[in-house]
Amino acid sequence: MASLASPSDICKCTRVLDIRPAAERASSGQTIAGAACVTWNREKACFDEADDDIAKALPSKDECIAVHCKTGGRVSTALGVLKSMGYENVFNAGGPDGGQEQWEALKTLAK
């Protein structure tokens, strides 16, 4: 798993990306207001959405993006795909069940 970003790096981000499936987001009761949501498919090691949909969710490739799931495990692989798409400023922000300091930092980014 890619190491979790520091809370100070997360606080520099201007966008949050939640890569959990919709059902998981809903059942967790823990979301970040204003987060862009695209689903990472762990079995296929790709996003369920098309590249165009991801570009709509993340319009600026220069933006600092904090990416999270439940624990941060899925983010590790997703970061590589996002970087291959031209998003260089992406960080593993863990999730509500992985990296409590990171999760608290994410909540400060809520819009």
PDB file of C-alpha atoms in Angstrom:
ATOM      1  CA  MET A   1       0.000   0.000   0.000  1.00  0.00           C
ATOM      2  CA  ALA A   2       1.269   3.483  -0.842  1.00  0.00           C
ATOM      3  CA  SER A   3       2.052   5.335   2.332  1.00  0.00           C
ATOM      4  CA  LEU A   4      -0.543   7.709   3.667  1.00  0.00           C
ATOM      5  CA  ALA A   5       0.025  11.388   3.017  1.00  0.00           C
ATOM      6  CA  SER A   6       0.715  13.606   5.985  1.00  0.00           C
ATOM      7  CA  PRO A   7      -2.224  15.594   7.328  1.00  0.00           C
ATOM      8  CA  SER A   8      -0.397  18.805   6.342  1.00  0.00           C
ATOM      9  CA  ASP A   9      -0.114  17.607   2.701  1.00  0.00           C
ATOM     10  CA  ILE A  10      -3.805  16.717   2.694  1.00  0.00           C
ATOM     11  CA  CYS A  11      -4.741  20.174   3.988  1.00  0.00           C
ATOM     12  CA  LYS A  12      -2.990  21.714   0.942  1.00  0.00           C
ATOM     13  CA  CYS A  13      -5.344  19.876  -1.414  1.00  0.00           C
ATOM     14  CA  THR A  14      -8.178  21.691  -3.142  1.00  0.00           C
ATOM     15  CA  ARG A  15     -10.150  18.607  -4.205  1.00  0.00           C
ATOM     16  CA  VAL A  16     -11.200  15.361  -2.498  1.00  0.00           C
ATOM     17  CA  LEU A  17     -11.853  12.203  -4.510  1.00  0.00           C
ATOM     18  CA  ASP A  18     -13.830   9.364  -2.894  1.00  0.00           C
ATOM     19  CA  ILE A  19     -13.261   6.110  -4.802  1.00  0.00           C
ATOM     20  CA  ARG A  20     -15.594   3.868  -2.784  1.00  0.00           C
ATOM     21  CA  PRO A  21     -18.596   2.268  -4.518  1.00  0.00           C
ATOM     22  CA  ALA A  22     -21.858   4.178  -3.974  1.00  0.00           C
ATOM     23  CA  ALA A  23     -23.300   1.479  -1.702  1.00  0.00           C
ATOM     24  CA  GLU A  24     -20.198   1.541   0.504  1.00  0.00           C
ATOM     25  CA  ARG A  25     -20.298   5.342   0.735  1.00  0.00           C
ATOM     26  CA  ALA A  26     -23.970   5.253   1.697  1.00  0.00           C
ATOM     27  CA  SER A  27     -23.636   2.502   4.280  1.00  0.00           C
ATOM     28  CA  SER A  28     -20.580   4.027   5.952  1.00  0.00           C
ATOM     29  CA  GLY A  29     -22.316   7.228   6.985  1.00  0.00           C
ATOM     30  CA  GLN A  30     -18.908   8.892   6.635  1.00  0.00           C
ATOM     31  CA  THR A  31     -18.446  11.142   3.635  1.00  0.00           C
ATOM     32  CA  ILE A  32     -16.713  14.412   2.836  1.00  0.00           C
ATOM     33  CA  ALA A  33     -19.111  17.113   1.640  1.00  0.00           C
ATOM     34  CA  GLY A  34     -18.206  18.284  -1.849  1.00  0.00           C
ATOM     35  CA  ALA A  35     -16.008  15.277  -2.654  1.00  0.00           C
ATOM     36  CA  ALA A  36     -15.943  14.083  -6.247  1.00  0.00           C
ATOM     37  CA  CYS A  37     -16.984  10.422  -6.421  1.00  0.00           C
ATOM     38  CA  VAL A  38     -15.746   7.834  -8.900  1.00  0.00           C
ATOM     39  CA  THR A  39     -15.638   4.110  -8.219  1.00  0.00           C
ATOM     40  CA  TRP A  40     -12.414   2.104  -8.163  1.00  0.00           C
ATOM     41  CA  ASN A  41     -13.022  -1.493  -9.245  1.00  0.00           C
ATOM     42  CA  ARG A  42     -10.595  -3.545  -7.156  1.00  0.00           C
ATOM     43  CA  GLU A  43     -11.125  -6.755  -9.161  1.00  0.00           C
ATOM     44  CA  LYS A  44     -10.432  -5.122 -12.526  1.00  0.00           C
ATOM     45  CA  ALA A  45      -7.870  -2.626 -11.139  1.00  0.00           C
ATOM     46  CA  CYS A  46      -9.505   0.255 -12.955  1.00  0.00           C
ATOM     47  CA  PHE A  47     -12.158   2.907 -12.502  1.00  0.00           C
ATOM     48  CA  ASP A  48     -15.723   1.914 -13.348  1.00  0.00           C
ATOM     49  CA  GLU A  49     -16.252   5.317 -14.962  1.00  0.00           C
ATOM     50  CA  ALA A  50     -14.905   6.295 -18.370  1.00  0.00           C
ATOM     51  CA  ASP A  51     -11.925   8.643 -18.620  1.00  0.00           C
ATOM     52  CA  ASP A  52     -14.272  11.443 -19.757  1.00  0.00           C
ATOM     53  CA  ASP A  53     -16.326  11.064 -16.574  1.00  0.00           C
ATOM     54  CA  ILE A  54     -13.192  11.222 -14.456  1.00  0.00           C
ATOM     55  CA  ALA A  55     -12.105  14.349 -16.334  1.00  0.00           C
ATOM     56  CA  LYS A  56     -15.477  15.942 -15.504  1.00  0.00           C
ATOM     57  CA  ALA A  57     -15.086  15.009 -11.820  1.00  0.00           C
ATOM     58  CA  LEU A  58     -11.467  16.226 -11.806  1.00  0.00           C
ATOM     59  CA  PRO A  59     -11.298  19.028 -14.377  1.00  0.00           C
ATOM     60  CA  SER A  60      -7.830  20.329 -13.467  1.00  0.00           C
ATOM     61  CA  LYS A  61      -4.844  18.022 -13.693  1.00  0.00           C
ATOM     62  CA  ASP A  62      -2.753  20.625 -11.856  1.00  0.00           C
ATOM     63  CA  GLU A  63      -4.984  20.591  -8.795  1.00  0.00           C
ATOM     64  CA  CYS A  64      -3.861  18.923  -5.557  1.00  0.00           C
ATOM     65  CA  ILE A  65      -6.200  15.950  -4.993  1.00  0.00           C
ATOM     66  CA  ALA A  66      -6.642  13.949  -1.774  1.00  0.00           C
ATOM     67  CA  VAL A  67      -7.889  10.473  -2.732  1.00  0.00           C
ATOM     68  CA  HIS A  68      -9.589   8.217  -0.192  1.00  0.00           C
ATOM     69  CA  CYS A  69     -11.501   4.968   0.178  1.00  0.00           C
ATOM     70  CA  LYS A  70     -12.299   3.089   3.402  1.00  0.00           C
ATOM     71  CA  THR A  71      -8.751   2.369   4.597  1.00  0.00           C
ATOM     72  CA  GLY A  72      -6.444   3.657   1.835  1.00  0.00           C
ATOM     73  CA  GLY A  73      -5.740   0.240   0.298  1.00  0.00           C
ATOM     74  CA  ARG A  74      -7.552   0.834  -2.999  1.00  0.00           C
ATOM     75  CA  VAL A  75      -6.004   4.267  -3.294  1.00  0.00           C
ATOM     76  CA  SER A  76      -2.542   2.772  -3.736  1.00  0.00           C
ATOM     77  CA  THR A  77      -3.389   1.317  -7.133  1.00  0.00           C
ATOM     78  CA  ALA A  78      -5.749   4.116  -8.137  1.00  0.00           C
ATOM     79  CA  LEU A  79      -2.990   6.713  -7.682  1.00  0.00           C
ATOM     80  CA  GLY A  80      -0.909   5.001 -10.361  1.00  0.00           C
ATOM     81  CA  VAL A  81      -3.797   5.117 -12.816  1.00  0.00           C
ATOM     82  CA  LEU A  82      -4.536   8.767 -12.021  1.00  0.00           C
ATOM     83  CA  LYS A  83      -0.857   9.630 -12.527  1.00  0.00           C
ATOM     84  CA  SER A  84      -0.859   7.825 -15.882  1.00  0.00           C
ATOM     85  CA  MET A  85      -3.830  10.049 -16.820  1.00  0.00           C
ATOM     86  CA  GLY A  86      -1.748  13.157 -16.064  1.00  0.00           C
ATOM     87  CA  TYR A  87      -2.810  13.889 -12.467  1.00  0.00           C
ATOM     88  CA  GLU A  88       0.501  14.379 -10.687  1.00  0.00           C
ATOM     89  CA  ASN A  89      -0.554  16.010  -7.424  1.00  0.00           C
ATOM     90  CA  VAL A  90      -2.502  13.091  -5.929  1.00  0.00           C
ATOM     91  CA  PHE A  91      -2.176  11.869  -2.361  1.00  0.00           C
ATOM     92  CA  ASN A  92      -3.299   8.787  -0.424  1.00  0.00           C
ATOM     93  CA  ALA A  93      -5.585  10.210   2.247  1.00  0.00           C
ATOM     94  CA  GLY A  94      -6.570   6.830   3.711  1.00  0.00           C
ATOM     95  CA  GLY A  95     -10.180   6.776   4.828  1.00  0.00           C
ATOM     96  CA  PRO A  96     -12.431   6.644   7.868  1.00  0.00           C
ATOM     97  CA  ASP A  97     -11.046   3.227   8.863  1.00  0.00           C
ATOM     98  CA  GLY A  98      -7.409   3.837   7.953  1.00  0.00           C
ATOM     99  CA  GLY A  99      -5.463   6.885   9.033  1.00  0.00           C
ATOM    100  CA  GLN A 100      -7.495   8.805  11.593  1.00  0.00           C
ATOM    101  CA  GLU A 101      -5.272  11.905  11.371  1.00  0.00           C
ATOM    102  CA  GLN A 102      -5.660  11.898   7.592  1.00  0.00           C
ATOM    103  CA  TRP A 103      -9.456  11.501   7.874  1.00  0.00           C
ATOM    104  CA  GLU A 104      -9.648  14.464  10.254  1.00  0.00           C
ATOM    105  CA  ALA A 105      -7.566  16.530   7.796  1.00  0.00           C
ATOM    106  CA  LEU A 106      -9.930  15.536   4.966  1.00  0.00           C
ATOM    107  CA  LYS A 107     -12.918  16.780   6.942  1.00  0.00           C
ATOM    108  CA  THR A 108     -11.392  20.263   6.992  1.00  0.00           C
ATOM    109  CA  LEU A 109     -11.640  20.298   3.176  1.00  0.00           C
ATOM    110  CA  ALA A 110     -15.417  19.728   3.164  1.00  0.00           C
ATOM    111  CA  LYS A 111     -17.279  22.203   0.999  1.00  0.00           C
TER     112      LYS A 111
END
